[in-house]
PDB file of C-alpha atoms in Angstrom:
ATOM      1  CA  MET A  67     147.231 117.252  65.030  1.00 63.00           C
ATOM      2  CA  GLU A  68     145.081 114.211  65.848  1.00 78.00           C
ATOM      3  CA  THR A  69     144.659 112.819  69.350  1.00 82.00           C
ATOM      4  CA  ARG A  70     146.870 109.805  68.636  1.00 83.00           C
ATOM      5  CA  ASP A  71     149.619 112.082  67.314  1.00 86.00           C
ATOM      6  CA  ILE A  72     149.435 114.192  70.467  1.00 91.00           C
ATOM      7  CA  ALA A  73     149.709 111.027  72.561  1.00 91.00           C
ATOM      8  CA  LEU A  74     152.697 109.757  70.580  1.00 92.00           C
ATOM      9  CA  THR A  75     154.363 113.162  70.757  1.00 94.00           C
ATOM     10  CA  SER A  76     153.975 113.205  74.543  1.00 95.00           C
ATOM     11  CA  ILE A  77     155.320 109.672  74.916  1.00 95.00           C
ATOM     12  CA  PHE A  78     158.347 110.234  72.706  1.00 96.00           C
ATOM     13  CA  THR A  79     159.078 113.620  74.261  1.00 97.00           C
ATOM     14  CA  ALA A  80     159.368 111.807  77.589  1.00 96.00           C
ATOM     15  CA  LEU A  81     161.537 109.099  75.993  1.00 96.00           C
ATOM     16  CA  VAL A  82     163.891 111.693  74.502  1.00 97.00           C
ATOM     17  CA  ALA A  83     164.232 113.371  77.905  1.00 96.00           C
ATOM     18  CA  ALA A  84     164.801 110.041  79.678  1.00 95.00           C
ATOM     19  CA  THR A  85     167.421 108.896  77.166  1.00 94.00           C
ATOM     20  CA  THR A  86     169.240 112.217  77.453  1.00 94.00           C
ATOM     21  CA  LEU A  87     169.270 111.980  81.252  1.00 93.00           C
ATOM     22  CA  MET A  88     170.268 108.310  81.332  1.00 89.00           C
ATOM     23  CA  VAL A  89     173.990 108.827  80.629  1.00 82.00           C
ATOM     24  CA  GLN A  90     175.776 112.161  81.055  1.00 81.00           C
ATOM     25  CA  VAL A  91     179.462 113.093  80.833  1.00 80.00           C
ATOM     26  CA  TYR A  92     180.171 116.624  82.081  1.00 78.00           C
ATOM     27  CA  ILE A  93     182.339 118.937  79.918  1.00 73.00           C
ATOM     28  CA  PRO A  94     183.827 121.692  82.149  1.00 76.00           C
ATOM     29  CA  GLU A  95     184.983 124.003  79.325  1.00 67.00           C
ATOM     30  CA  THR A  96     181.450 124.658  78.065  1.00 71.00           C
ATOM     31  CA  LYS A  97     179.462 123.575  81.133  1.00 75.00           C
ATOM     32  CA  GLY A  98     177.668 121.123  78.857  1.00 76.00           C
ATOM     33  CA  TYR A  99     177.493 117.333  78.745  1.00 80.00           C
ATOM     34  CA  PHE A 100     177.766 114.302  76.478  1.00 82.00           C
ATOM     35  CA  ASN A 101     174.601 112.178  76.364  1.00 88.00           C
ATOM     36  CA  PHE A 102     172.724 109.501  74.416  1.00 91.00           C
ATOM     37  CA  GLY A 103     169.774 111.734  73.501  1.00 93.00           C
ATOM     38  CA  GLU A 104     170.490 111.668  69.767  1.00 96.00           C
ATOM     39  CA  LEU A 105     169.520 108.010  69.664  1.00 96.00           C
ATOM     40  CA  MET A 106     165.915 108.720  70.631  1.00 96.00           C
ATOM     41  CA  VAL A 107     165.722 111.962  68.622  1.00 98.00           C
ATOM     42  CA  TYR A 108     166.681 109.993  65.513  1.00 98.00           C
ATOM     43  CA  LEU A 109     164.363 107.084  66.253  1.00 96.00           C
ATOM     44  CA  THR A 110     161.451 109.455  66.789  1.00 97.00           C
ATOM     45  CA  ALA A 111     162.101 111.354  63.567  1.00 97.00           C
ATOM     46  CA  LEU A 112     162.612 108.203  61.490  1.00 95.00           C
ATOM     47  CA  THR A 113     159.540 106.363  62.737  1.00 94.00           C
ATOM     48  CA  LEU A 114     157.066 109.202  63.321  1.00 94.00           C
ATOM     49  CA  GLY A 115     158.133 111.836  60.824  1.00 94.00           C
ATOM     50  CA  PRO A 116     159.510 115.384  60.850  1.00 96.00           C
ATOM     51  CA  LYS A 117     156.727 117.102  62.814  1.00 96.00           C
ATOM     52  CA  ILE A 118     156.717 114.783  65.811  1.00 96.00           C
ATOM     53  CA  GLY A 119     160.487 114.401  65.501  1.00 97.00           C
ATOM     54  CA  ALA A 120     160.920 118.164  65.771  1.00 97.00           C
ATOM     55  CA  VAL A 121     158.567 118.621  68.732  1.00 97.00           C
ATOM     56  CA  ALA A 122     159.730 115.585  70.718  1.00 97.00           C
ATOM     57  CA  GLY A 123     163.391 116.199  69.884  1.00 97.00           C
ATOM     58  CA  GLY A 124     163.308 119.855  70.878  1.00 97.00           C
ATOM     59  CA  LEU A 125     161.050 119.668  73.926  1.00 97.00           C
ATOM     60  CA  GLY A 126     162.423 116.398  75.289  1.00 97.00           C
ATOM     61  CA  SER A 127     166.034 117.521  75.034  1.00 97.00           C
ATOM     62  CA  ALA A 128     165.295 120.958  76.513  1.00 97.00           C
ATOM     63  CA  LEU A 129     163.448 119.347  79.424  1.00 97.00           C
ATOM     64  CA  ALA A 130     166.496 117.169  80.078  1.00 96.00           C
ATOM     65  CA  ASP A 131     168.681 120.289  80.202  1.00 96.00           C
ATOM     66  CA  ILE A 132     166.350 121.902  82.728  1.00 96.00           C
ATOM     67  CA  ILE A 133     165.981 118.800  84.896  1.00 95.00           C
ATOM     68  CA  SER A 134     169.728 118.158  85.031  1.00 92.00           C
ATOM     69  CA  GLY A 135     170.578 121.795  85.798  1.00 92.00           C
ATOM     70  CA  TYR A 136     171.968 122.891  82.420  1.00 92.00           C
ATOM     71  CA  HIS A 137     169.480 125.748  82.134  1.00 93.00           C
ATOM     72  CA  ILE A 138     171.760 127.902  79.993  1.00 94.00           C
ATOM     73  CA  TYR A 139     171.432 125.375  77.168  1.00 95.00           C
ATOM     74  CA  ALA A 140     167.652 124.839  77.277  1.00 96.00           C
ATOM     75  CA  PRO A 141     166.587 127.623  74.841  1.00 96.00           C
ATOM     76  CA  ALA A 142     169.260 126.698  72.291  1.00 97.00           C
ATOM     77  CA  THR A 143     168.546 122.995  72.713  1.00 97.00           C
ATOM     78  CA  LEU A 144     164.852 123.556  71.998  1.00 98.00           C
ATOM     79  CA  VAL A 145     165.726 125.065  68.618  1.00 98.00           C
ATOM     80  CA  ILE A 146     168.797 122.995  67.694  1.00 98.00           C
ATOM     81  CA  LYS A 147     167.390 119.571  68.612  1.00 98.00           C
ATOM     82  CA  GLY A 148     164.015 120.532  67.156  1.00 98.00           C
ATOM     83  CA  LEU A 149     165.650 121.338  63.820  1.00 98.00           C
ATOM     84  CA  GLU A 150     167.684 118.145  64.051  1.00 98.00           C
ATOM     85  CA  GLY A 151     164.537 116.047  64.402  1.00 97.00           C
ATOM     86  CA  LEU A 152     162.887 117.966  61.567  1.00 98.00           C
ATOM     87  CA  ILE A 153     165.852 117.468  59.225  1.00 97.00           C
ATOM     88  CA  VAL A 154     166.197 113.746  59.964  1.00 97.00           C
ATOM     89  CA  GLY A 155     162.478 113.099  59.583  1.00 96.00           C
ATOM     90  CA  LYS A 156     162.160 115.109  56.385  1.00 95.00           C
ATOM     91  CA  ALA A 157     165.369 113.820  54.799  1.00 91.00           C
ATOM     92  CA  SER A 158     164.575 110.176  55.560  1.00 89.00           C
ATOM     93  CA  ARG A 159     161.230 110.446  53.817  1.00 88.00           C
ATOM     94  CA  THR A 160     162.630 112.365  50.861  1.00 84.00           C
ATOM     95  CA  LEU A 161     165.591 110.023  50.399  1.00 74.00           C
ATOM     96  CA  THR A 162     163.508 106.871  50.852  1.00 63.00           C
ATOM     97  CA  ALA A 163     161.503 107.841  47.791  1.00 54.00           C
ATOM     98  CA  LYS A 164     164.693 108.194  45.695  1.00 56.00           C
ATOM     99  CA  THR A 165     166.617 104.937  45.995  1.00 59.00           C
ATOM    100  CA  LYS A 166     168.322 105.026  42.583  1.00 64.00           C
ATOM    101  CA  HIS A 167     171.785 105.750  43.995  1.00 70.00           C
ATOM    102  CA  PHE A 168     171.377 104.073  47.369  1.00 71.00           C
ATOM    103  CA  LYS A 169     174.583 102.002  47.011  1.00 75.00           C
ATOM    104  CA  VAL A 170     176.613 105.188  46.688  1.00 78.00           C
ATOM    105  CA  VAL A 171     174.851 106.617  49.721  1.00 75.00           C
ATOM    106  CA  LEU A 172     175.424 103.340  51.585  1.00 79.00           C
ATOM    107  CA  ALA A 173     179.158 103.379  50.875  1.00 83.00           C
ATOM    108  CA  LEU A 174     179.446 107.031  51.872  1.00 82.00           C
ATOM    109  CA  ALA A 175     177.430 106.536  55.055  1.00 79.00           C
ATOM    110  CA  SER A 176     179.479 103.471  56.054  1.00 85.00           C
ATOM    111  CA  ILE A 177     182.782 105.278  55.540  1.00 87.00           C
ATOM    112  CA  LEU A 178     181.568 108.309  57.482  1.00 83.00           C
ATOM    113  CA  VAL A 179     180.484 106.092  60.374  1.00 82.00           C
ATOM    114  CA  PHE A 180     183.881 104.344  60.484  1.00 88.00           C
ATOM    115  CA  VAL A 181     185.859 107.589  60.233  1.00 86.00           C
ATOM    116  CA  SER A 182     183.705 109.293  62.861  1.00 80.00           C
ATOM    117  CA  ILE A 183     184.009 106.485  65.395  1.00 81.00           C
ATOM    118  CA  SER A 184     187.685 105.640  64.915  1.00 86.00           C
ATOM    119  CA  THR A 185     188.960 109.212  64.592  1.00 82.00           C
ATOM    120  CA  VAL A 186     186.866 110.943  67.230  1.00 75.00           C
ATOM    121  CA  GLY A 187     187.180 108.012  69.619  1.00 77.00           C
ATOM    122  CA  SER A 188     190.944 107.652  69.229  1.00 80.00           C
ATOM    123  CA  LEU A 189     191.653 111.376  69.538  1.00 75.00           C
ATOM    124  CA  PHE A 190     189.222 112.423  72.238  1.00 70.00           C
ATOM    125  CA  TYR A 191     187.839 109.387  74.078  1.00 68.00           C
ATOM    126  CA  THR A 192     190.957 107.425  75.012  1.00 72.00           C
ATOM    127  CA  GLY A 193     192.233 107.093  78.550  1.00 70.00           C
ATOM    128  CA  THR A 194     190.070 106.993  81.654  1.00 67.00           C
ATOM    129  CA  LEU A 195     186.556 108.379  81.299  1.00 63.00           C
ATOM    130  CA  GLU A 196     184.230 109.092  84.198  1.00 62.00           C
ATOM    131  CA  TRP A 197     180.583 108.362  83.470  1.00 61.00           C
ATOM    132  CA  THR A 198     177.483 109.423  85.373  1.00 62.00           C
ATOM    133  CA  LEU A 199     174.663 106.888  85.054  1.00 59.00           C
ATOM    134  CA  GLY A 200     171.074 107.368  86.128  1.00 59.00           C
ATOM    135  CA  SER A 201     169.140 110.494  87.054  1.00 56.00           C
ATOM    136  CA  PRO A 202     169.683 113.317  89.552  1.00 57.00           C
ATOM    137  CA  ILE A 203     167.846 111.169  92.132  1.00 60.00           C
ATOM    138  CA  PHE A 204     169.726 107.893  91.592  1.00 59.00           C
ATOM    139  CA  GLU A 205     173.249 108.444  90.275  1.00 62.00           C
ATOM    140  CA  TYR A 206     176.081 105.963  89.756  1.00 63.00           C
ATOM    141  CA  PHE A 207     179.650 106.803  88.781  1.00 66.00           C
ATOM    142  CA  LEU A 208     181.717 104.530  86.543  1.00 65.00           C
ATOM    143  CA  SER A 209     185.326 104.834  85.350  1.00 66.00           C
ATOM    144  CA  VAL A 210     186.179 103.242  81.985  1.00 64.00           C
ATOM    145  CA  LYS A 211     189.643 102.954  80.368  1.00 70.00           C
ATOM    146  CA  LEU A 212     189.609 103.046  76.564  1.00 70.00           C
ATOM    147  CA  GLU A 213     192.452 102.612  74.053  1.00 79.00           C
ATOM    148  CA  SER A 214     192.677 103.670  70.393  1.00 84.00           C
ATOM    149  CA  TYR A 215     192.509 100.108  69.044  1.00 83.00           C
ATOM    150  CA  ILE A 216     189.160  99.631  70.767  1.00 83.00           C
ATOM    151  CA  TRP A 217     187.685 102.565  68.840  1.00 82.00           C
ATOM    152  CA  ILE A 218     189.122 101.331  65.549  1.00 89.00           C
ATOM    153  CA  ALA A 219     187.583  97.902  66.172  1.00 90.00           C
ATOM    154  CA  ILE A 220     184.247  99.475  67.073  1.00 85.00           C
ATOM    155  CA  GLY A 221     184.444 101.579  63.903  1.00 86.00           C
ATOM    156  CA  VAL A 222     185.040  98.509  61.737  1.00 92.00           C
ATOM    157  CA  ILE A 223     182.175  96.631  63.381  1.00 88.00           C
ATOM    158  CA  ALA A 224     179.844  99.598  62.944  1.00 83.00           C
ATOM    159  CA  MET A 225     180.850 100.021  59.294  1.00 87.00           C
ATOM    160  CA  ILE A 226     180.222  96.339  58.569  1.00 89.00           C
ATOM    161  CA  ALA A 227     176.893  96.509  60.382  1.00 81.00           C
ATOM    162  CA  VAL A 228     175.755  99.521  58.344  1.00 79.00           C
ATOM    163  CA  LEU A 229     176.869  97.841  55.093  1.00 84.00           C
ATOM    164  CA  TYR A 230     175.136  94.581  55.969  1.00 83.00           C
ATOM    165  CA  LEU A 231     171.895  96.218  57.046  1.00 75.00           C
ATOM    166  CA  GLY A 232     171.997  98.625  54.119  1.00 76.00           C
ATOM    167  CA  LEU A 233     172.436  95.858  51.552  1.00 80.00           C
ATOM    168  CA  ARG A 234     169.505  94.007  53.055  1.00 78.00           C
ATOM    169  CA  ARG A 235     167.357  97.125  52.873  1.00 74.00           C
ATOM    170  CA  SER A 236     168.243 100.307  51.010  1.00 73.00           C
ATOM    171  CA  GLU A 237     166.155 102.256  53.523  1.00 79.00           C
ATOM    172  CA  ILE A 238     168.824 101.643  56.170  1.00 79.00           C
ATOM    173  CA  ALA A 239     171.555 103.419  54.203  1.00 78.00           C
ATOM    174  CA  LEU A 240     169.282 106.331  53.412  1.00 84.00           C
ATOM    175  CA  ASN A 241     168.264 106.647  57.052  1.00 88.00           C
ATOM    176  CA  VAL A 242     171.912 106.748  58.118  1.00 86.00           C
ATOM    177  CA  PHE A 243     172.573 109.511  55.615  1.00 85.00           C
ATOM    178  CA  ALA A 244     169.537 111.440  56.905  1.00 91.00           C
ATOM    179  CA  MET A 245     170.765 111.115  60.494  1.00 94.00           C
ATOM    180  CA  LEU A 246     174.207 112.376  59.517  1.00 90.00           C
ATOM    181  CA  CYS A 247     172.576 115.429  57.909  1.00 91.00           C
ATOM    182  CA  GLY A 248     170.699 116.166  61.129  1.00 95.00           C
ATOM    183  CA  GLY A 249     173.817 115.504  63.165  1.00 93.00           C
ATOM    184  CA  ILE A 250     175.807 118.091  61.222  1.00 91.00           C
ATOM    185  CA  GLU A 251     173.158 120.705  62.030  1.00 95.00           C
ATOM    186  CA  MET A 252     173.326 119.807  65.720  1.00 96.00           C
ATOM    187  CA  VAL A 253     177.128 120.004  65.912  1.00 93.00           C
ATOM    188  CA  LEU A 254     177.280 123.338  64.074  1.00 93.00           C
ATOM    189  CA  GLY A 255     174.321 124.739  66.010  1.00 95.00           C
ATOM    190  CA  TYR A 256     175.868 124.095  69.412  1.00 95.00           C
ATOM    191  CA  PHE A 257     179.250 125.329  68.203  1.00 93.00           C
ATOM    192  CA  ALA A 258     177.717 128.660  67.174  1.00 95.00           C
ATOM    193  CA  TYR A 259     175.767 128.992  70.437  1.00 96.00           C
ATOM    194  CA  GLU A 260     178.717 128.099  72.664  1.00 94.00           C
ATOM    195  CA  ALA A 261     181.077 130.338  70.685  1.00 93.00           C
ATOM    196  CA  MET A 262     178.828 133.308  71.434  1.00 94.00           C
ATOM    197  CA  ILE A 263     178.763 132.537  75.170  1.00 92.00           C
ATOM    198  CA  PHE A 264     182.118 130.920  75.980  1.00 91.00           C
ATOM    199  CA  GLY A 265     184.270 131.795  72.964  1.00 92.00           C
ATOM    200  CA  VAL A 266     185.421 129.818  69.937  1.00 89.00           C
ATOM    201  CA  ALA A 267     188.158 127.903  71.777  1.00 87.00           C
ATOM    202  CA  ALA A 268     185.794 126.526  74.414  1.00 86.00           C
ATOM    203  CA  ALA A 269     183.145 125.732  71.807  1.00 86.00           C
ATOM    204  CA  ALA A 270     185.708 123.777  69.788  1.00 84.00           C
ATOM    205  CA  VAL A 271     186.379 121.536  72.797  1.00 82.00           C
ATOM    206  CA  GLU A 272     182.808 120.244  72.773  1.00 84.00           C
ATOM    207  CA  MET A 273     182.609 119.550  69.037  1.00 84.00           C
ATOM    208  CA  PRO A 274     184.213 116.070  69.307  1.00 82.00           C
ATOM    209  CA  PHE A 275     181.778 115.166  72.091  1.00 84.00           C
ATOM    210  CA  ASN A 276     178.836 116.246  69.952  1.00 90.00           C
ATOM    211  CA  LEU A 277     180.240 114.243  67.040  1.00 85.00           C
ATOM    212  CA  GLY A 278     180.398 111.307  69.432  1.00 84.00           C
ATOM    213  CA  GLN A 279     176.741 111.815  70.285  1.00 90.00           C
ATOM    214  CA  VAL A 280     175.863 111.746  66.594  1.00 92.00           C
ATOM    215  CA  THR A 281     177.857 108.549  66.087  1.00 85.00           C
ATOM    216  CA  VAL A 282     176.218 106.794  69.033  1.00 88.00           C
ATOM    217  CA  GLY A 283     172.815 108.003  67.882  1.00 93.00           C
ATOM    218  CA  VAL A 284     173.307 106.787  64.310  1.00 90.00           C
ATOM    219  CA  ILE A 285     174.476 103.337  65.402  1.00 85.00           C
ATOM    220  CA  GLY A 286     171.795 102.887  68.041  1.00 91.00           C
ATOM    221  CA  ALA A 287     168.970 104.178  65.875  1.00 93.00           C
ATOM    222  CA  THR A 288     170.079 102.004  62.944  1.00 87.00           C
ATOM    223  CA  LEU A 289     169.930  98.889  65.114  1.00 86.00           C
ATOM    224  CA  LEU A 290     166.657  99.781  66.854  1.00 92.00           C
ATOM    225  CA  TYR A 291     164.762 101.355  63.955  1.00 91.00           C
ATOM    226  CA  GLU A 292     163.249  98.205  62.484  1.00 88.00           C
ATOM    227  CA  PRO A 293     162.102  96.664  65.812  1.00 90.00           C
ATOM    228  CA  LEU A 294     160.495  99.951  66.872  1.00 89.00           C
ATOM    229  CA  ASN A 295     158.939 100.462  63.452  1.00 87.00           C
ATOM    230  CA  ARG A 296     157.375  96.992  63.625  1.00 86.00           C
ATOM    231  CA  VAL A 297     155.848  97.827  66.997  1.00 85.00           C
ATOM    232  CA  LEU A 298     154.445 101.113  65.705  1.00 83.00           C
ATOM    233  CA  ARG A 299     153.079  99.433  62.577  1.00 79.00           C
ATOM    234  CA  GLY A 300     151.319  96.924  64.796  1.00 73.00           C
ATOM    235  CA  LEU A 301     149.781  99.729  66.828  1.00 71.00           C
ATOM    236  CA  ARG A 302     148.604 101.452  63.671  1.00 65.00           C
ATOM    237  CA  HIS A 303     146.894  98.273  62.480  1.00 60.00           C
ATOM    238  CA  GLU A 304     145.090  98.161  65.815  1.00 62.00           C
ATOM    239  CA  GLY A 305     143.990 101.756  65.398  1.00 57.00           C
ATOM    240  CA  VAL A 306     146.243 103.106  68.150  1.00 46.00           C
ATOM    241  CA  GLY A 307     149.192 104.470  66.192  1.00 43.00           C
ATOM    242  CA  ARG A 308     149.561 107.119  63.559  1.00 43.00           C
TER     243      ARG A 308
END
């Protein structure tokens, strides 16, 4: 690994950890938490590839577990999030080279995004939610009341956004599909780990939260991918980036 790759890996490992720590929602049944870490794991894998995506995704997420006191999850997170970054990075590059059926992939990805947001949000994220913002040093608590119609509206907006961006560039649709592939691995990986420790019933409670993380990550990474990629391309032209 070249010096610039080591530098980028270090930077994005820190960004993954920071994003994971930024917003946390505690889940008592599994002693885990909902977070926004997927967003940065996906961005890292999409822009820097499977190797850096795997290292930054695994290490950054595991560090966040340790820093925030969720030590029991750190070993599993290292493997699960590392594989997630690897899958997203590898799939995005493989799919980008095969754009023949991208409209089918775009339609499928858009529908999956809508169904994920509207269904998971309506069933598991309605009512009053308590959010923890910040880090262990500076924490803020926020209560938010959400209704089902809000999630359906968000799902429609997200679906339209994915369709619009995907039609402009086929790469967008393929990236969304790659992120969903990585997200499935993450959800199933944590379910298996938590089932071994807490039992199947408790592990099932966290699955909707992990699906929510995937949904937030896919939407955020889709919107931020191009701006970040432009910045990294500029750095590469200057001899700083990969």
